[in-house]
mmCIF file of C-alpha atoms in Angstrom:
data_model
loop_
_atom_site.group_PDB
_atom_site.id
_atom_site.type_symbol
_atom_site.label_atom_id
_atom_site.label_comp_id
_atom_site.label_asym_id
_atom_site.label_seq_id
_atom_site.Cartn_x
_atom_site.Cartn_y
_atom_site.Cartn_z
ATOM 1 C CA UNK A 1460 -19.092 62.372 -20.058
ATOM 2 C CA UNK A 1461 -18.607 59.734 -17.321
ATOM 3 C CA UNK A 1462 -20.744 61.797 -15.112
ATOM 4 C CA UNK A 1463 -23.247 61.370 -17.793
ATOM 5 C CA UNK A 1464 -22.752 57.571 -18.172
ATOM 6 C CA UNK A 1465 -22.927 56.756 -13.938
ATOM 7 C CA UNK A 1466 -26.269 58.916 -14.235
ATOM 8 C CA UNK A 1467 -28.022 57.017 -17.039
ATOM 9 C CA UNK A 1468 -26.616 53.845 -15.728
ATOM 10 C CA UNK A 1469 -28.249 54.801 -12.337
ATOM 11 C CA UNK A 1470 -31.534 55.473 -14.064
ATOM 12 C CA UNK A 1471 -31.754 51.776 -14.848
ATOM 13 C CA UNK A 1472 -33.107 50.782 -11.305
ATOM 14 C CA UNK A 1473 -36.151 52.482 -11.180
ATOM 15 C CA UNK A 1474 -36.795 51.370 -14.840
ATOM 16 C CA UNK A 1475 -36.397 47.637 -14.445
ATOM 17 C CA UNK A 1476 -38.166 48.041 -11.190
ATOM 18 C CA UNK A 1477 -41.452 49.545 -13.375
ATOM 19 C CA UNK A 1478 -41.151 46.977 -15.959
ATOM 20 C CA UNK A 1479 -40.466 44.075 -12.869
ATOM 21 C CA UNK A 1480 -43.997 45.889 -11.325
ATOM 22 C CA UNK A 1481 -46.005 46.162 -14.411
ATOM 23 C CA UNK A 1482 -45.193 42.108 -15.625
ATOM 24 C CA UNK A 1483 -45.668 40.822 -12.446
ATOM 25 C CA UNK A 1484 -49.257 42.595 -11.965
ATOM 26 C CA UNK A 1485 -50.271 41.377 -15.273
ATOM 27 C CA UNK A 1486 -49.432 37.608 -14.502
ATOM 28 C CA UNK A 1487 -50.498 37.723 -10.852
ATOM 29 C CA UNK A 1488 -53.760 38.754 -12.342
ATOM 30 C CA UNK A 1489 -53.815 36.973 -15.349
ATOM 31 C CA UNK A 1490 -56.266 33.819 -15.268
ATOM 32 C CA UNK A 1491 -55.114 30.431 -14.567
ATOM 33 C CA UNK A 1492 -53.556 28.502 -11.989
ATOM 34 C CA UNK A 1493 -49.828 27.886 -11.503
ATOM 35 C CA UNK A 1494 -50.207 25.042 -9.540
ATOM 36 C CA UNK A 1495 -52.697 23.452 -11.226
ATOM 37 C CA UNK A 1496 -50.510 23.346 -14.390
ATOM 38 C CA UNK A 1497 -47.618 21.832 -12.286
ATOM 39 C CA UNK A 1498 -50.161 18.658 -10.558
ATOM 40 C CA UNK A 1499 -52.339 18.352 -12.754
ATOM 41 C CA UNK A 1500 -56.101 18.360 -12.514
ATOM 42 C CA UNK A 1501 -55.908 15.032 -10.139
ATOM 43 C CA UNK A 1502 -53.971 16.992 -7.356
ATOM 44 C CA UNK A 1503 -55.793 16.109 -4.206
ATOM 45 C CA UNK A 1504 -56.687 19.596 -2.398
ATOM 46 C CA UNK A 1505 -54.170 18.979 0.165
ATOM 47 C CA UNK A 1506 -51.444 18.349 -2.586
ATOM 48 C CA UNK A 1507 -52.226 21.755 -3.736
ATOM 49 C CA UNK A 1508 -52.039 23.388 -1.050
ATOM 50 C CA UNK A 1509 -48.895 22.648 -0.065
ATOM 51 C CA UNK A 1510 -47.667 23.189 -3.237
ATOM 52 C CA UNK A 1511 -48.403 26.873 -2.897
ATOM 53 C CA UNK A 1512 -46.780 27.076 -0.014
ATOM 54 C CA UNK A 1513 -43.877 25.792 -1.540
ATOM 55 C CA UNK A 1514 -44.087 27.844 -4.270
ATOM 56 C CA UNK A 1515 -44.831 31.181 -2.279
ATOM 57 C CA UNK A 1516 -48.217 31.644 -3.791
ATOM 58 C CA UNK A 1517 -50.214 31.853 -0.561
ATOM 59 C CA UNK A 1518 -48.751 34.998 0.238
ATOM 60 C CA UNK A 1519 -50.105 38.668 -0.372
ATOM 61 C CA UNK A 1520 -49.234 40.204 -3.966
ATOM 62 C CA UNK A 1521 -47.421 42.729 -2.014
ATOM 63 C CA UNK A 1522 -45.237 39.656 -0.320
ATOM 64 C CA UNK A 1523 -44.550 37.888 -3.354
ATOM 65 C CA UNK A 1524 -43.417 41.242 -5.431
ATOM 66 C CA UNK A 1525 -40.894 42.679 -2.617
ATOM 67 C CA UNK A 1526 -39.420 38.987 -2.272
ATOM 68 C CA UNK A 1527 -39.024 38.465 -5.981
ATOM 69 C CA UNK A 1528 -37.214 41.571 -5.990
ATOM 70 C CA UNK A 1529 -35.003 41.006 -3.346
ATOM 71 C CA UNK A 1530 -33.745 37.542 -4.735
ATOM 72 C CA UNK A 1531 -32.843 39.730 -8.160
ATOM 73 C CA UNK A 1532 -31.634 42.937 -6.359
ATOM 74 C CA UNK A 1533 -29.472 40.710 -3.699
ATOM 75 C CA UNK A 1534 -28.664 37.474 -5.511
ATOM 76 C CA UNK A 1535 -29.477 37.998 -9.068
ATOM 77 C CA UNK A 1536 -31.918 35.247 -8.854
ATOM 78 C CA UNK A 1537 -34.327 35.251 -11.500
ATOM 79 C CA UNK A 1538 -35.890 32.442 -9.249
ATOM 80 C CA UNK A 1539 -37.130 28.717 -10.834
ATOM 81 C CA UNK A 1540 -39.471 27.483 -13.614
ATOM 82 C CA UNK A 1541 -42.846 26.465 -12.239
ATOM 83 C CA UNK A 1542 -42.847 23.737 -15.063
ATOM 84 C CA UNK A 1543 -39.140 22.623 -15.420
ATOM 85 C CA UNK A 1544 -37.783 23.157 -12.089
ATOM 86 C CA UNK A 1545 -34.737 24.522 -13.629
ATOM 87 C CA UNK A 1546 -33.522 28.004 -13.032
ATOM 88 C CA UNK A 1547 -34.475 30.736 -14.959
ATOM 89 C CA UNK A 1548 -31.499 31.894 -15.877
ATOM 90 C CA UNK A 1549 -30.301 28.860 -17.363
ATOM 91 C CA UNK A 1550 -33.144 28.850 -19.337
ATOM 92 C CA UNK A 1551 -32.488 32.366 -20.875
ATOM 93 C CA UNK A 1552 -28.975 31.783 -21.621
ATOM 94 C CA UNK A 1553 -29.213 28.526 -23.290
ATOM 95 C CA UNK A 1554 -31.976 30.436 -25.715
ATOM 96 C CA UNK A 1555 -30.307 33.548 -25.775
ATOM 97 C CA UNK A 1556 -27.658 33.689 -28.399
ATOM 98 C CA UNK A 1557 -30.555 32.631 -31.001
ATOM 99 C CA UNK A 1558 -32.814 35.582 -29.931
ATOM 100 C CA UNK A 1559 -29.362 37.384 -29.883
ATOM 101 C CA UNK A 1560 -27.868 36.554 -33.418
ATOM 102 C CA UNK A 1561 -31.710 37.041 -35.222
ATOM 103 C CA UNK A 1562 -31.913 40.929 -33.542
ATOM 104 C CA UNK A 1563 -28.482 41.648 -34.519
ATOM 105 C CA UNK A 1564 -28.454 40.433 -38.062
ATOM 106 C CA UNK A 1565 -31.826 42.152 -38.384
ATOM 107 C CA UNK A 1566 -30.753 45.512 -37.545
ATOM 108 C CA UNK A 1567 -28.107 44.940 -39.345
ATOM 109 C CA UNK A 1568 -30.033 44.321 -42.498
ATOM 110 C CA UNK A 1569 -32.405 46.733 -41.808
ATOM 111 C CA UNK A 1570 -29.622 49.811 -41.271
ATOM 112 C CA UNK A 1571 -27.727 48.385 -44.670
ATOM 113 C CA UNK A 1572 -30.747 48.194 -46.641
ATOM 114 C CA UNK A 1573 -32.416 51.274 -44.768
ATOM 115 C CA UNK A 1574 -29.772 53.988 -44.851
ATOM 116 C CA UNK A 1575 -28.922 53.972 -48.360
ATOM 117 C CA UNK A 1576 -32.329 53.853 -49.923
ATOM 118 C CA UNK A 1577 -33.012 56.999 -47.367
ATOM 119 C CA UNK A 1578 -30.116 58.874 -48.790
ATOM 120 C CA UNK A 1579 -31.011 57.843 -52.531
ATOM 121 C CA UNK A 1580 -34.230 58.906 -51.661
ATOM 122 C CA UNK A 1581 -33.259 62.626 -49.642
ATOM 123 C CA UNK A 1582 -30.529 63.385 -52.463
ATOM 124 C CA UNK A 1583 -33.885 63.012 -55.534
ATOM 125 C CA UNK A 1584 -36.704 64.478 -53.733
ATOM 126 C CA UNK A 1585 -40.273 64.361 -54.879
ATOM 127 C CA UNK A 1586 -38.902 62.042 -57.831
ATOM 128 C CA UNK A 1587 -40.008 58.764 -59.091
ATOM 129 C CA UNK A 1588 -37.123 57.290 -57.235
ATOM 130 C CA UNK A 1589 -37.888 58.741 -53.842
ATOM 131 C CA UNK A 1590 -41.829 58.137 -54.324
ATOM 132 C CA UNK A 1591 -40.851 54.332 -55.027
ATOM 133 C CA UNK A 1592 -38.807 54.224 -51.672
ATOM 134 C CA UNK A 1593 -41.372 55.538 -49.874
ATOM 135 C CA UNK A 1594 -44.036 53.627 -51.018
ATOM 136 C CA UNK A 1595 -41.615 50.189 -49.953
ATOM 137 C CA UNK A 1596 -41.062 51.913 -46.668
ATOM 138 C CA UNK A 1597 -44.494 52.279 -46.222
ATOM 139 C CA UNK A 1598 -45.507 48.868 -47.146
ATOM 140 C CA UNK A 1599 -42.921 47.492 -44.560
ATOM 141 C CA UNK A 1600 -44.002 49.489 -42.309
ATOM 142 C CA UNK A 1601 -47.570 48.455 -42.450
ATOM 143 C CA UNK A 1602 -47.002 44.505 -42.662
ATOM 144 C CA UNK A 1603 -47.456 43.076 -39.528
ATOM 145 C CA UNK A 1604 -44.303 40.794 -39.160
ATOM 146 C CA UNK A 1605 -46.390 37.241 -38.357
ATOM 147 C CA UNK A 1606 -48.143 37.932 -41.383
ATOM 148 C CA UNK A 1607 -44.941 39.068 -43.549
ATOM 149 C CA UNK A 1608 -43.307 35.398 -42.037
ATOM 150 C CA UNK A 1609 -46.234 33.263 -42.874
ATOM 151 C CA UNK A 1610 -46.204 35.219 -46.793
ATOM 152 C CA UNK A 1611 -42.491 33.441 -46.863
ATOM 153 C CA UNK A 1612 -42.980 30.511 -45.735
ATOM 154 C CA UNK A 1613 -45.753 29.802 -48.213
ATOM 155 C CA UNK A 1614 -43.863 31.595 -51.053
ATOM 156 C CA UNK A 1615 -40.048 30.064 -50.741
ATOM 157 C CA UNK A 1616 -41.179 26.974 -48.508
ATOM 158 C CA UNK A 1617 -44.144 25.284 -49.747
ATOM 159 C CA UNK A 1618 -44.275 26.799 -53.591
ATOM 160 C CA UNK A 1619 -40.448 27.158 -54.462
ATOM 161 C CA UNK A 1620 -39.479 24.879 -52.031
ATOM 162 C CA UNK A 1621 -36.330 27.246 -51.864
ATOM 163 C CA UNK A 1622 -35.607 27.838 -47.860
ATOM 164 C CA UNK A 1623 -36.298 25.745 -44.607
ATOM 165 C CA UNK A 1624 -39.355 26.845 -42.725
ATOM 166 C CA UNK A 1625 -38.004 26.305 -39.213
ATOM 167 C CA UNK A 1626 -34.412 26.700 -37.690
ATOM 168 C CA UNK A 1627 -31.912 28.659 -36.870
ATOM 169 C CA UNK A 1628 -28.614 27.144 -37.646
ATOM 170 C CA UNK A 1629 -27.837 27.348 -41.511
ATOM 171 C CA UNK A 1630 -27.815 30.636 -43.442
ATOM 172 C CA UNK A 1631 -30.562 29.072 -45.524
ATOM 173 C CA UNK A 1632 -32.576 28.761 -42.478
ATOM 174 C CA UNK A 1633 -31.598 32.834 -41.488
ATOM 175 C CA UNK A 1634 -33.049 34.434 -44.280
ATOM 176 C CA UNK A 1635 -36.480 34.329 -44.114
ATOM 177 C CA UNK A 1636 -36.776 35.121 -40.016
ATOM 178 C CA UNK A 1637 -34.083 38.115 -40.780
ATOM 179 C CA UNK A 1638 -35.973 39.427 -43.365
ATOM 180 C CA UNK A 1639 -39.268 39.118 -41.768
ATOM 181 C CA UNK A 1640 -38.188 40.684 -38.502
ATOM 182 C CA UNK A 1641 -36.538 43.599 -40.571
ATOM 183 C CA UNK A 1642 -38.916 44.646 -43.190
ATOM 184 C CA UNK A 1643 -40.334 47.050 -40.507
ATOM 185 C CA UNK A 1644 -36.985 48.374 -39.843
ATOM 186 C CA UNK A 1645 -36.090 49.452 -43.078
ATOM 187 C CA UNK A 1646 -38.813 51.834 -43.633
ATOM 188 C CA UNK A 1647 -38.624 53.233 -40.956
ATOM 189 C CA UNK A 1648 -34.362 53.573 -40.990
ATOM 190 C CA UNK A 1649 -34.998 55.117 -44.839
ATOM 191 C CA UNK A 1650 -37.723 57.598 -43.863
ATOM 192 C CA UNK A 1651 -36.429 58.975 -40.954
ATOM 193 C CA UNK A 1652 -32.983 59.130 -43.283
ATOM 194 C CA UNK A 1653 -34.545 60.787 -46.000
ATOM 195 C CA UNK A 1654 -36.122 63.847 -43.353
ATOM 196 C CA UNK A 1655 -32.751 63.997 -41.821
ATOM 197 C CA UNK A 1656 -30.789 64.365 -44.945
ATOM 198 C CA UNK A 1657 -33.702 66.583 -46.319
ATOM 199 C CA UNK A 1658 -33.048 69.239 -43.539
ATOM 200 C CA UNK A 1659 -29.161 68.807 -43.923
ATOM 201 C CA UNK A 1660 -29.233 69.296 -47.577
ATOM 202 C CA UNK A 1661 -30.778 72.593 -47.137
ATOM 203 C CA UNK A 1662 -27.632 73.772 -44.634
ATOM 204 C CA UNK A 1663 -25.688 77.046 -45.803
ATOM 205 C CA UNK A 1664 -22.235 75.325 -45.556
ATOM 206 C CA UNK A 1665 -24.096 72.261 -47.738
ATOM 207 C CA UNK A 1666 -24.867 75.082 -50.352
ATOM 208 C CA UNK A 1667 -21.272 76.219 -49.662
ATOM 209 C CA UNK A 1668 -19.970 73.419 -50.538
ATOM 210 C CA UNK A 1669 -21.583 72.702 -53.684
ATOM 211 C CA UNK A 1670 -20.432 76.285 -55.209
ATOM 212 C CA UNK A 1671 -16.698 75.476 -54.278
ATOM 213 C CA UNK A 1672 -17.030 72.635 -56.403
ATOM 214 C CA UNK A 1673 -16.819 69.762 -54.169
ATOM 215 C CA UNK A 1674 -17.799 66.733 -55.384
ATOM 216 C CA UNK A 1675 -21.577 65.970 -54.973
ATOM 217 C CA UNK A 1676 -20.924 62.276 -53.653
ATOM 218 C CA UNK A 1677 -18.551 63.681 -51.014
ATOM 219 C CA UNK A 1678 -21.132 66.595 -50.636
ATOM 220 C CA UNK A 1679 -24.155 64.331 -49.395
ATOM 221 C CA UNK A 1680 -22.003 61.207 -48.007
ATOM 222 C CA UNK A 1681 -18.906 62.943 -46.327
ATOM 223 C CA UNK A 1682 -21.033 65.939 -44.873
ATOM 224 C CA UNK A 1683 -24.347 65.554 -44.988
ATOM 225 C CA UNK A 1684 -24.730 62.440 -43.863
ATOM 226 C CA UNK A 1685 -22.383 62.176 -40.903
ATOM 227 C CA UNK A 1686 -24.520 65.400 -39.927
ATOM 228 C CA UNK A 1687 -27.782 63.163 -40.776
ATOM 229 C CA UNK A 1688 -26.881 60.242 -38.391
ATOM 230 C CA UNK A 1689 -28.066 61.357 -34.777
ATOM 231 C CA UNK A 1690 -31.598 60.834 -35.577
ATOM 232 C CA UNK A 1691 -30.907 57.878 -37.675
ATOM 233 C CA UNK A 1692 -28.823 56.189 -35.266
ATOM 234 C CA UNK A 1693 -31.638 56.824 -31.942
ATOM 235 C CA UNK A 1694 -34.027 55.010 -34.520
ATOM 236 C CA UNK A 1695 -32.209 51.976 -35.112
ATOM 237 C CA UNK A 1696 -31.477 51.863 -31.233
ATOM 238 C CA UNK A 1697 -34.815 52.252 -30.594
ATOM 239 C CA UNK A 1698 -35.566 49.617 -33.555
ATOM 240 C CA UNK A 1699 -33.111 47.145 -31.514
ATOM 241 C CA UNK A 1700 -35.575 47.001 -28.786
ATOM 242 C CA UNK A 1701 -38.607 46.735 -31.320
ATOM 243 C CA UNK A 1702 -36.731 44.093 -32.624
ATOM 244 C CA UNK A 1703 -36.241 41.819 -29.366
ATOM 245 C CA UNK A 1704 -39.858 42.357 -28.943
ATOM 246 C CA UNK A 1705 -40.617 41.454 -32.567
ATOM 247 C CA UNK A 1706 -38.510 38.329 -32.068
ATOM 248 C CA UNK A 1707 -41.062 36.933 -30.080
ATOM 249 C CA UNK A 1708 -43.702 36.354 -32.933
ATOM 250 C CA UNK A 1709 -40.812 35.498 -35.380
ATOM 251 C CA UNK A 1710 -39.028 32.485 -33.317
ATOM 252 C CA UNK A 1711 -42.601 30.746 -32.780
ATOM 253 C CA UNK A 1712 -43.611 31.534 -36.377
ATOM 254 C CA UNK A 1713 -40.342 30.183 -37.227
ATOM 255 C CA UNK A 1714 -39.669 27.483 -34.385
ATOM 256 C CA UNK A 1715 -36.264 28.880 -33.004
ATOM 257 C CA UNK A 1716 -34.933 27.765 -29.838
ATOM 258 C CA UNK A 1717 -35.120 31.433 -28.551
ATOM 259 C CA UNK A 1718 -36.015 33.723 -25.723
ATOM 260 C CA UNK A 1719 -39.534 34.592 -27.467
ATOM 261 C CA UNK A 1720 -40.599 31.000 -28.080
ATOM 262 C CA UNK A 1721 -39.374 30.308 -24.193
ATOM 263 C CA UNK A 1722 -41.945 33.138 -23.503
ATOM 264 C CA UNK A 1723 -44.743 32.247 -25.384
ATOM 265 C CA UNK A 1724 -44.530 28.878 -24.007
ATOM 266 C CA UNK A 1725 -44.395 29.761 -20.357
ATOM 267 C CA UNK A 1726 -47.140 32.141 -21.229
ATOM 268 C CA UNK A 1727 -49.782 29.312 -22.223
ATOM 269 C CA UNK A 1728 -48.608 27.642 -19.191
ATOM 270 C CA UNK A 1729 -48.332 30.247 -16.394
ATOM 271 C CA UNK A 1730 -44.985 29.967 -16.003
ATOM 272 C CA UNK A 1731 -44.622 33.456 -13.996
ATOM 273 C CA UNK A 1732 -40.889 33.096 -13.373
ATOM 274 C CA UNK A 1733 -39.944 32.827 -16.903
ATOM 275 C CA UNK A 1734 -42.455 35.241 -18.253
ATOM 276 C CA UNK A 1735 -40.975 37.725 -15.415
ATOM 277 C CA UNK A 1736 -37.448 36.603 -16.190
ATOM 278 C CA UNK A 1737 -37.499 36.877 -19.823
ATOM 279 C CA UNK A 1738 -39.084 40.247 -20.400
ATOM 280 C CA UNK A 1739 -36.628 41.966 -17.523
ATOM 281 C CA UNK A 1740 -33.963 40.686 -18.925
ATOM 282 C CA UNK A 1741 -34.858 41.947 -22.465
ATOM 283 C CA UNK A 1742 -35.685 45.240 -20.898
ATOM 284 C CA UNK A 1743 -32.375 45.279 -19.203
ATOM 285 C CA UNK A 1744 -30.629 44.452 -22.961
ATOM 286 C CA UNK A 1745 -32.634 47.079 -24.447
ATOM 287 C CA UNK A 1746 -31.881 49.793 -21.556
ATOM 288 C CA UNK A 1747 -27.955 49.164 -22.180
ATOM 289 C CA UNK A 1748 -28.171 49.519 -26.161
ATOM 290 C CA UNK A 1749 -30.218 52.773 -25.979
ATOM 291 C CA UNK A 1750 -26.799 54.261 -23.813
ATOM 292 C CA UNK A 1751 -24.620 52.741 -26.152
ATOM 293 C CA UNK A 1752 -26.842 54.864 -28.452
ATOM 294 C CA UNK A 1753 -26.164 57.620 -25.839
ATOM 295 C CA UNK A 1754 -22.490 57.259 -25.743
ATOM 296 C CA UNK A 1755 -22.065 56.795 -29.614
ATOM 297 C CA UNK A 1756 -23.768 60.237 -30.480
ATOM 298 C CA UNK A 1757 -20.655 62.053 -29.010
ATOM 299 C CA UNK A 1758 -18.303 60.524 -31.524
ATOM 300 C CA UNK A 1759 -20.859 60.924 -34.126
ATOM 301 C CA UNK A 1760 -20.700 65.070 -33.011
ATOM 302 C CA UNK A 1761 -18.199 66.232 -31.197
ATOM 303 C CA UNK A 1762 -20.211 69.400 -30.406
ATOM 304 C CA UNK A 1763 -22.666 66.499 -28.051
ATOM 305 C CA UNK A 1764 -19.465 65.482 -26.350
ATOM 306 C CA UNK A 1765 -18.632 68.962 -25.169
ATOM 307 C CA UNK A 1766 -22.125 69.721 -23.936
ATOM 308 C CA UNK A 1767 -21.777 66.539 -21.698
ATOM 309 C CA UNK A 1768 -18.303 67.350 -19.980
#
């Protein structure tokens, strides 16, 4: 097992190093001018000029990529705003516990809401109940989640006048972003734990189980389900890190203070270094929940944990 962990946690390099690669081609070819943005349009030509040189900019692509890497690699330097000044990482931490708290509670929400209506839907199947999940999952599913947030905002916001259309600080102000961001999530949580328990269900020792007399509740929750969960449980991983990427269009629709919004806005303003900063450093949160993923499958099944030592 701890051979296992050093190995995945090894295999972390060369995948922040892609996503460090891809990002910084994009913006290096992405239109605009850095500079420009940080003088102005009246910059005299000499101003601007030196300001690349300050900034690095009048070196190769090749020059610019090796050196950013080396200041993360060597001094976990994220390097500094083009706009602000400030450093990078400041930036991300001051806006991360937002982008942190609206992921979390999603999944959350999504694997409370999502997990139950999949084994409601796997324990009736091909009944009115399970076609009426389904049909929910696959309207979440298909909602885009801008489009889902603007739908509450006019709804509880501007007709009810029930909920606060921006913010992050309340619970009032947490319900419509959560539920926005997770819609998505619960579909897919309850389909994929309606297959699972489908294929469970139709186990000889489930069958067993049923003709000793055992209880059907403890049947499908007690057995089936804990048998059900590897699957489920690499989805909501994986919807984690669909989730930090989702909270991008949720924190502008919503104006929160978080690590998406930061994005956006360095985005519109060629802010390389935060646009680099922010999307390794959600790569590098994502990486580390899909091991914890990893790691919690052997106490899910014990038979995992023995194939791994």
């Amino acid at each position: 097992m701890f051979q296992y962990i050093v190995k995945r946690i090894l295999w972390l390099f060369p995948i922040l190093l892609g996503v460090s690669f891809i990002v910084f081609t994009i913006m290096y070819l992405s239109p605009g001018d850095p500079v420009t943005m940080v003088l102005g349009e009246g910059a005299t030509p000499e101003q601007h000029d030196a300001m690349r040189v300050q900034m690095g900019l009048d070196r190769s692509f090749i020059e610019q990529f090796f050196h950013y890497i080396k200041n993360v690699v060597v001094e976990f330097d994220l390097g500094r705003s083009y706009v602000s000044g400030r450093v990078v990482m400041d930036e991300i931490l001051v806006r991360l516990p937002n982008t942190i708290k609206l992921s979390v509670w999603s999944v959350l929400f999504a694997s409370l809401i999502g997990i139950p209506l999949g084994v409601i839907s796997a324990s009736r199947p091909y009944s009115k109940v399970d076609n009426f999940v389904m049909f929910l999952s696959l309207v979440g599913v298909s909602m885009p989640t801008f489009w889902q947030a603007l739908l509450l905002i006019i709804l509880f916001t501007s007709t009810l006048g029930w909920l606060p259309a921006s913010g992050f600080d309340t619970w009032q102000q947490m319900i419509m972003p959560v539920f926005a961001l997770a819609s998505s999530s619960i579909g897919t949580i309850a389909r994929i734990t309606r297959s699972s328990m489908m294929d469970v269900l139709d186990q000889d020792y489930i069958r067993t189980a049923k003709a000793k007399g055992v209880n059907g509740s403890k049947v499908t929750f007690h057995h089936a389900l804990r048998n059900a969960l590897i699957p489920v449980v690499t989805v909501i991983g994986l919807q984690f890190g669909a989730l930090l990427g989702g909270a991008v269009l949720t924190e502008t629709v919503f104006s929160i203070n978080g690590i998406g919004t930061l994005m956006v806005n360095a985005i519109r303003t060629r802010d390389t270094m935060i646009v680099q900063g922010g999307v390794l450093f959600i790569a590098f949160i994502f990486t580390m929940v899909n091991l914890c993923v990893d790691i919690l499958y052997a106490y899910i099944d014990p038979r995992i944990k023995t194939s791994y030592d």
